[in-house]
Amino acid sequence: MSSTHDLKTTWQDRLAAQWTTVKPLAIMLVIGLIAGPLISNYVGWQVTRGSADRQSNASAVDQQAMICSAQAKLENGDPGALDWSARRELAEKHAVMPGRTTADSGVVNACINKLMAT
């Protein structure tokens, strides 16, 4: 009976010794799994949905403003010489993209800026 008791103690002692070796690694793993995403998001290594939407929208507006300014330059050879209201009307006319009935205000403003730069 004492030999069974000794084997159980030995098995428990070995498991306890292994756990004391593995425990710091397990704690570090848990801390890394929790802190890793928080730190990488704070540093900016993750792309959140909001930032992706903003980047996508800014890119679309820029592309549409380039189309608008190219069309406006074809209609008026020197749109930079126009006064502000005439340049705005020209931009509003050409900022309406196919399939839409009205122009996006962001596209109009970006188109005006591009026309002023010429």
Short mmCIF file of N, CA and C in Angstrom, two decimals:
data_model
loop_
_atom_site.label_atom_id
_atom_site.label_comp_id
_atom_site.label_asym_id
_atom_site.label_seq_id
_atom_site.Cartn_x
_atom_site.Cartn_y
_atom_site.Cartn_z
N MET A 1 0.83 -1.18 0.00
CA MET A 1 0.00 0.00 0.00
C MET A 1 0.87 1.24 0.00
N SER A 2 1.99 1.15 0.68
CA SER A 2 2.85 2.32 0.71
C SER A 2 3.48 2.57 -0.64
N SER A 3 3.69 1.52 -1.46
CA SER A 3 4.28 1.71 -2.79
C SER A 3 3.31 2.45 -3.69
N THR A 4 2.03 2.19 -3.61
CA THR A 4 1.04 2.93 -4.39
C THR A 4 1.03 4.38 -3.96
N HIS A 5 1.12 4.62 -2.70
CA HIS A 5 1.16 5.98 -2.19
C HIS A 5 2.42 6.70 -2.66
N ASP A 6 3.55 5.99 -2.69
CA ASP A 6 4.81 6.58 -3.17
C ASP A 6 4.73 6.92 -4.66
N LEU A 7 4.11 6.05 -5.48
CA LEU A 7 3.98 6.31 -6.91
C LEU A 7 3.10 7.54 -7.17
N LYS A 8 2.05 7.66 -6.40
CA LYS A 8 1.15 8.80 -6.55
C LYS A 8 1.87 10.08 -6.18
N THR A 9 2.61 10.06 -5.13
CA THR A 9 3.37 11.23 -4.72
C THR A 9 4.42 11.57 -5.77
N THR A 10 5.09 10.56 -6.29
CA THR A 10 6.11 10.78 -7.31
C THR A 10 5.47 11.38 -8.57
N TRP A 11 4.35 10.86 -9.01
CA TRP A 11 3.66 11.38 -10.18
C TRP A 11 3.24 12.83 -9.97
N GLN A 12 2.71 13.13 -8.80
CA GLN A 12 2.30 14.49 -8.48
C GLN A 12 3.50 15.42 -8.40
N ASP A 13 4.59 14.92 -7.86
CA ASP A 13 5.80 15.74 -7.77
C ASP A 13 6.35 16.07 -9.16
N ARG A 14 6.32 15.06 -10.07
CA ARG A 14 6.80 15.31 -11.43
C ARG A 14 5.92 16.32 -12.15
N LEU A 15 4.63 16.20 -11.99
CA LEU A 15 3.70 17.13 -12.61
C LEU A 15 3.88 18.54 -12.05
N ALA A 16 4.08 18.62 -10.74
CA ALA A 16 4.31 19.93 -10.12
C ALA A 16 5.60 20.54 -10.61
N ALA A 17 6.63 19.75 -10.82
CA ALA A 17 7.91 20.25 -11.31
C ALA A 17 7.77 20.72 -12.76
N GLN A 18 7.02 19.98 -13.57
CA GLN A 18 6.80 20.40 -14.94
C GLN A 18 5.98 21.70 -15.00
N TRP A 19 4.98 21.80 -14.13
CA TRP A 19 4.15 23.00 -14.11
C TRP A 19 4.95 24.22 -13.71
N THR A 20 5.86 24.08 -12.76
CA THR A 20 6.67 25.23 -12.36
C THR A 20 7.59 25.66 -13.50
N THR A 21 7.96 24.73 -14.39
CA THR A 21 8.77 25.08 -15.55
C THR A 21 7.92 25.76 -16.63
N VAL A 22 6.72 25.28 -16.85
CA VAL A 22 5.86 25.76 -17.92
C VAL A 22 5.04 26.99 -17.50
N LYS A 23 4.80 27.18 -16.25
CA LYS A 23 3.91 28.25 -15.77
C LYS A 23 4.33 29.64 -16.24
N PRO A 24 5.59 30.06 -16.16
CA PRO A 24 5.95 31.40 -16.65
C PRO A 24 5.68 31.56 -18.15
N LEU A 25 5.93 30.50 -18.94
CA LEU A 25 5.64 30.57 -20.37
C LEU A 25 4.14 30.69 -20.63
N ALA A 26 3.35 29.97 -19.87
CA ALA A 26 1.90 30.04 -20.03
C ALA A 26 1.38 31.43 -19.67
N ILE A 27 1.92 32.01 -18.61
CA ILE A 27 1.51 33.36 -18.20
C ILE A 27 1.90 34.38 -19.28
N MET A 28 3.11 34.25 -19.82
CA MET A 28 3.55 35.17 -20.87
C MET A 28 2.70 35.02 -22.13
N LEU A 29 2.31 33.80 -22.46
CA LEU A 29 1.46 33.56 -23.61
C LEU A 29 0.12 34.27 -23.44
N VAL A 30 -0.48 34.13 -22.29
CA VAL A 30 -1.77 34.77 -22.03
C VAL A 30 -1.63 36.30 -22.08
N ILE A 31 -0.58 36.83 -21.49
CA ILE A 31 -0.36 38.29 -21.53
C ILE A 31 -0.16 38.75 -22.97
N GLY A 32 0.61 38.01 -23.75
CA GLY A 32 0.84 38.36 -25.14
C GLY A 32 -0.42 38.31 -25.98
N LEU A 33 -1.26 37.31 -25.73
CA LEU A 33 -2.51 37.20 -26.47
C LEU A 33 -3.47 38.34 -26.16
N ILE A 34 -3.38 38.87 -24.96
CA ILE A 34 -4.26 39.99 -24.58
C ILE A 34 -3.64 41.32 -24.99
N ALA A 35 -2.37 41.52 -24.68
CA ALA A 35 -1.72 42.81 -24.93
C ALA A 35 -1.32 43.01 -26.38
N GLY A 36 -1.02 41.95 -27.12
CA GLY A 36 -0.56 42.07 -28.50
C GLY A 36 -1.50 42.84 -29.40
N PRO A 37 -2.77 42.45 -29.49
CA PRO A 37 -3.69 43.19 -30.34
C PRO A 37 -3.92 44.62 -29.86
N LEU A 38 -3.94 44.83 -28.55
CA LEU A 38 -4.14 46.18 -28.04
C LEU A 38 -2.97 47.09 -28.43
N ILE A 39 -1.76 46.60 -28.28
CA ILE A 39 -0.58 47.41 -28.60
C ILE A 39 -0.49 47.65 -30.11
N SER A 40 -0.71 46.62 -30.92
CA SER A 40 -0.60 46.80 -32.37
C SER A 40 -1.68 47.73 -32.90
N ASN A 41 -2.85 47.74 -32.30
CA ASN A 41 -3.90 48.68 -32.70
C ASN A 41 -3.52 50.10 -32.31
N TYR A 42 -2.96 50.26 -31.13
CA TYR A 42 -2.55 51.59 -30.66
C TYR A 42 -1.43 52.16 -31.52
N VAL A 43 -0.50 51.34 -31.92
CA VAL A 43 0.63 51.79 -32.74
C VAL A 43 0.18 52.07 -34.17
N GLY A 44 -0.93 51.49 -34.60
CA GLY A 44 -1.43 51.73 -35.94
C GLY A 44 -1.08 50.66 -36.93
N TRP A 45 -0.72 49.49 -36.46
CA TRP A 45 -0.36 48.40 -37.35
C TRP A 45 -1.59 47.64 -37.83
N GLN A 46 -2.74 47.94 -37.27
CA GLN A 46 -3.97 47.29 -37.70
C GLN A 46 -4.80 48.30 -38.48
N VAL A 47 -5.49 47.83 -39.47
CA VAL A 47 -6.39 48.69 -40.24
C VAL A 47 -7.80 48.42 -39.72
N THR A 48 -8.39 49.44 -39.12
CA THR A 48 -9.75 49.28 -38.63
C THR A 48 -10.72 49.56 -39.75
N ARG A 49 -11.93 49.18 -39.57
CA ARG A 49 -12.95 49.39 -40.60
C ARG A 49 -13.14 50.87 -40.87
N GLY A 50 -13.13 51.69 -39.83
CA GLY A 50 -13.33 53.12 -40.01
C GLY A 50 -12.22 53.76 -40.83
N SER A 51 -10.98 53.40 -40.54
CA SER A 51 -9.88 53.99 -41.31
C SER A 51 -9.88 53.47 -42.74
N ALA A 52 -10.25 52.23 -42.94
CA ALA A 52 -10.33 51.69 -44.31
C ALA A 52 -11.43 52.40 -45.09
N ASP A 53 -12.57 52.65 -44.43
CA ASP A 53 -13.66 53.37 -45.10
C ASP A 53 -13.24 54.79 -45.46
N ARG A 54 -12.54 55.46 -44.57
CA ARG A 54 -12.09 56.83 -44.86
C ARG A 54 -11.09 56.87 -46.00
N GLN A 55 -10.15 55.92 -46.00
CA GLN A 55 -9.16 55.87 -47.08
C GLN A 55 -9.83 55.55 -48.41
N SER A 56 -10.76 54.64 -48.40
CA SER A 56 -11.47 54.26 -49.61
C SER A 56 -12.28 55.44 -50.15
N ASN A 57 -12.97 56.14 -49.26
CA ASN A 57 -13.78 57.28 -49.67
C ASN A 57 -12.90 58.40 -50.21
N ALA A 58 -11.77 58.68 -49.55
CA ALA A 58 -10.87 59.73 -50.02
C ALA A 58 -10.30 59.39 -51.39
N SER A 59 -10.00 58.13 -51.61
CA SER A 59 -9.47 57.70 -52.91
C SER A 59 -10.53 57.86 -53.99
N ALA A 60 -11.77 57.47 -53.69
CA ALA A 60 -12.85 57.59 -54.67
C ALA A 60 -13.12 59.06 -55.00
N VAL A 61 -13.13 59.91 -53.99
CA VAL A 61 -13.36 61.34 -54.22
C VAL A 61 -12.25 61.93 -55.07
N ASP A 62 -11.01 61.53 -54.79
CA ASP A 62 -9.88 62.04 -55.58
C ASP A 62 -9.98 61.60 -57.03
N GLN A 63 -10.34 60.35 -57.26
CA GLN A 63 -10.48 59.86 -58.63
C GLN A 63 -11.61 60.59 -59.37
N GLN A 64 -12.73 60.79 -58.69
CA GLN A 64 -13.85 61.48 -59.31
C GLN A 64 -13.52 62.95 -59.56
N ALA A 65 -12.74 63.56 -58.67
CA ALA A 65 -12.33 64.96 -58.87
C ALA A 65 -11.38 65.08 -60.05
N MET A 66 -10.55 64.08 -60.27
CA MET A 66 -9.66 64.11 -61.44
C MET A 66 -10.47 64.04 -62.73
N ILE A 67 -11.50 63.21 -62.75
CA ILE A 67 -12.37 63.12 -63.92
C ILE A 67 -13.09 64.44 -64.14
N CYS A 68 -13.60 65.00 -63.05
CA CYS A 68 -14.32 66.28 -63.11
C CYS A 68 -13.42 67.39 -63.65
N SER A 69 -12.21 67.48 -63.13
CA SER A 69 -11.33 68.56 -63.57
C SER A 69 -10.90 68.37 -65.02
N ALA A 70 -10.70 67.13 -65.46
CA ALA A 70 -10.34 66.88 -66.86
C ALA A 70 -11.47 67.29 -67.79
N GLN A 71 -12.71 66.95 -67.41
CA GLN A 71 -13.86 67.34 -68.24
C GLN A 71 -14.03 68.86 -68.24
N ALA A 72 -13.82 69.49 -67.10
CA ALA A 72 -13.96 70.94 -67.02
C ALA A 72 -12.89 71.64 -67.85
N LYS A 73 -11.69 71.09 -67.86
CA LYS A 73 -10.60 71.69 -68.66
C LYS A 73 -10.88 71.54 -70.14
N LEU A 74 -11.56 70.45 -70.53
CA LEU A 74 -11.93 70.29 -71.94
C LEU A 74 -12.97 71.34 -72.35
N GLU A 75 -13.89 71.63 -71.44
CA GLU A 75 -14.93 72.61 -71.76
C GLU A 75 -14.38 74.03 -71.71
N ASN A 76 -13.56 74.33 -70.73
CA ASN A 76 -13.00 75.66 -70.57
C ASN A 76 -11.49 75.51 -70.55
N GLY A 77 -10.82 76.09 -71.49
CA GLY A 77 -9.38 75.91 -71.63
C GLY A 77 -8.58 76.37 -70.42
N ASP A 78 -9.04 77.41 -69.72
CA ASP A 78 -8.30 77.94 -68.57
C ASP A 78 -9.25 78.15 -67.40
N PRO A 79 -9.64 77.06 -66.71
CA PRO A 79 -10.59 77.21 -65.60
C PRO A 79 -10.00 77.95 -64.41
N GLY A 80 -8.69 78.02 -64.31
CA GLY A 80 -8.07 78.74 -63.21
C GLY A 80 -8.29 80.24 -63.30
N ALA A 81 -8.59 80.74 -64.51
CA ALA A 81 -8.81 82.17 -64.71
C ALA A 81 -10.24 82.59 -64.37
N LEU A 82 -11.13 81.61 -64.18
CA LEU A 82 -12.52 81.93 -63.85
C LEU A 82 -12.64 82.43 -62.42
N ASP A 83 -13.70 83.21 -62.17
CA ASP A 83 -13.95 83.62 -60.78
C ASP A 83 -14.51 82.43 -60.00
N TRP A 84 -14.64 82.60 -58.70
CA TRP A 84 -14.99 81.49 -57.83
C TRP A 84 -16.34 80.89 -58.19
N SER A 85 -17.36 81.71 -58.41
CA SER A 85 -18.71 81.18 -58.67
C SER A 85 -18.77 80.45 -60.01
N ALA A 86 -18.09 80.98 -61.04
CA ALA A 86 -18.08 80.31 -62.34
C ALA A 86 -17.33 78.99 -62.26
N ARG A 87 -16.25 78.97 -61.49
CA ARG A 87 -15.48 77.73 -61.32
C ARG A 87 -16.32 76.70 -60.56
N ARG A 88 -17.09 77.16 -59.56
CA ARG A 88 -17.95 76.25 -58.81
C ARG A 88 -19.05 75.68 -59.70
N GLU A 89 -19.67 76.51 -60.52
CA GLU A 89 -20.71 76.02 -61.42
C GLU A 89 -20.14 75.00 -62.41
N LEU A 90 -18.94 75.28 -62.92
CA LEU A 90 -18.29 74.35 -63.84
C LEU A 90 -17.99 73.03 -63.13
N ALA A 91 -17.53 73.10 -61.91
CA ALA A 91 -17.23 71.89 -61.13
C ALA A 91 -18.50 71.12 -60.82
N GLU A 92 -19.56 71.81 -60.43
CA GLU A 92 -20.83 71.13 -60.12
C GLU A 92 -21.40 70.44 -61.35
N LYS A 93 -21.21 71.04 -62.50
CA LYS A 93 -21.71 70.46 -63.74
C LYS A 93 -20.99 69.15 -64.06
N HIS A 94 -19.69 69.12 -63.89
CA HIS A 94 -18.91 67.95 -64.27
C HIS A 94 -18.67 66.98 -63.12
N ALA A 95 -19.06 67.31 -61.92
CA ALA A 95 -18.87 66.40 -60.77
C ALA A 95 -19.98 65.37 -60.66
N VAL A 96 -21.03 65.50 -61.45
CA VAL A 96 -22.10 64.51 -61.43
C VAL A 96 -21.60 63.27 -62.17
N MET A 97 -21.45 62.20 -61.44
CA MET A 97 -20.93 60.96 -62.01
C MET A 97 -22.05 60.17 -62.67
N PRO A 98 -21.71 59.33 -63.64
CA PRO A 98 -22.74 58.52 -64.32
C PRO A 98 -23.54 57.69 -63.32
N GLY A 99 -24.84 57.68 -63.53
CA GLY A 99 -25.73 56.93 -62.65
C GLY A 99 -26.23 57.73 -61.46
N ARG A 100 -25.78 58.96 -61.33
CA ARG A 100 -26.22 59.82 -60.22
C ARG A 100 -26.94 61.04 -60.78
N THR A 101 -27.78 61.62 -59.95
CA THR A 101 -28.50 62.82 -60.38
C THR A 101 -27.89 64.09 -59.83
N THR A 102 -27.16 63.96 -58.72
CA THR A 102 -26.53 65.14 -58.11
C THR A 102 -25.06 64.86 -57.87
N ALA A 103 -24.32 65.94 -57.69
CA ALA A 103 -22.88 65.81 -57.44
C ALA A 103 -22.62 65.72 -55.94
N ASP A 104 -21.64 64.93 -55.56
CA ASP A 104 -21.20 64.82 -54.18
C ASP A 104 -20.44 66.10 -53.82
N SER A 105 -20.72 66.67 -52.67
CA SER A 105 -20.07 67.94 -52.29
C SER A 105 -18.56 67.79 -52.13
N GLY A 106 -18.12 66.64 -51.67
CA GLY A 106 -16.69 66.41 -51.54
C GLY A 106 -16.00 66.39 -52.89
N VAL A 107 -16.66 65.81 -53.89
CA VAL A 107 -16.11 65.77 -55.24
C VAL A 107 -16.07 67.17 -55.82
N VAL A 108 -17.13 67.94 -55.59
CA VAL A 108 -17.18 69.32 -56.10
C VAL A 108 -16.03 70.13 -55.51
N ASN A 109 -15.85 70.06 -54.20
CA ASN A 109 -14.78 70.83 -53.56
C ASN A 109 -13.40 70.39 -54.03
N ALA A 110 -13.20 69.09 -54.17
CA ALA A 110 -11.90 68.60 -54.65
C ALA A 110 -11.67 69.01 -56.10
N CYS A 111 -12.72 69.00 -56.89
CA CYS A 111 -12.61 69.43 -58.29
C CYS A 111 -12.26 70.92 -58.37
N ILE A 112 -12.89 71.73 -57.55
CA ILE A 112 -12.58 73.17 -57.52
C ILE A 112 -11.12 73.38 -57.15
N ASN A 113 -10.65 72.65 -56.16
CA ASN A 113 -9.23 72.77 -55.77
C ASN A 113 -8.29 72.39 -56.91
N LYS A 114 -8.65 71.32 -57.65
CA LYS A 114 -7.84 70.92 -58.78
C LYS A 114 -7.89 71.96 -59.89
N LEU A 115 -9.03 72.58 -60.09
CA LEU A 115 -9.16 73.61 -61.12
C LEU A 115 -8.38 74.88 -60.73
N MET A 116 -8.34 75.17 -59.47
CA MET A 116 -7.60 76.35 -59.00
C MET A 116 -6.09 76.13 -59.16
N ALA A 117 -5.67 74.89 -59.08
CA ALA A 117 -4.24 74.59 -59.16
C ALA A 117 -3.71 74.74 -60.58
N THR A 118 -4.63 74.77 -61.56
CA THR A 118 -4.16 74.89 -62.95
C THR A 118 -3.97 76.33 -63.37
#
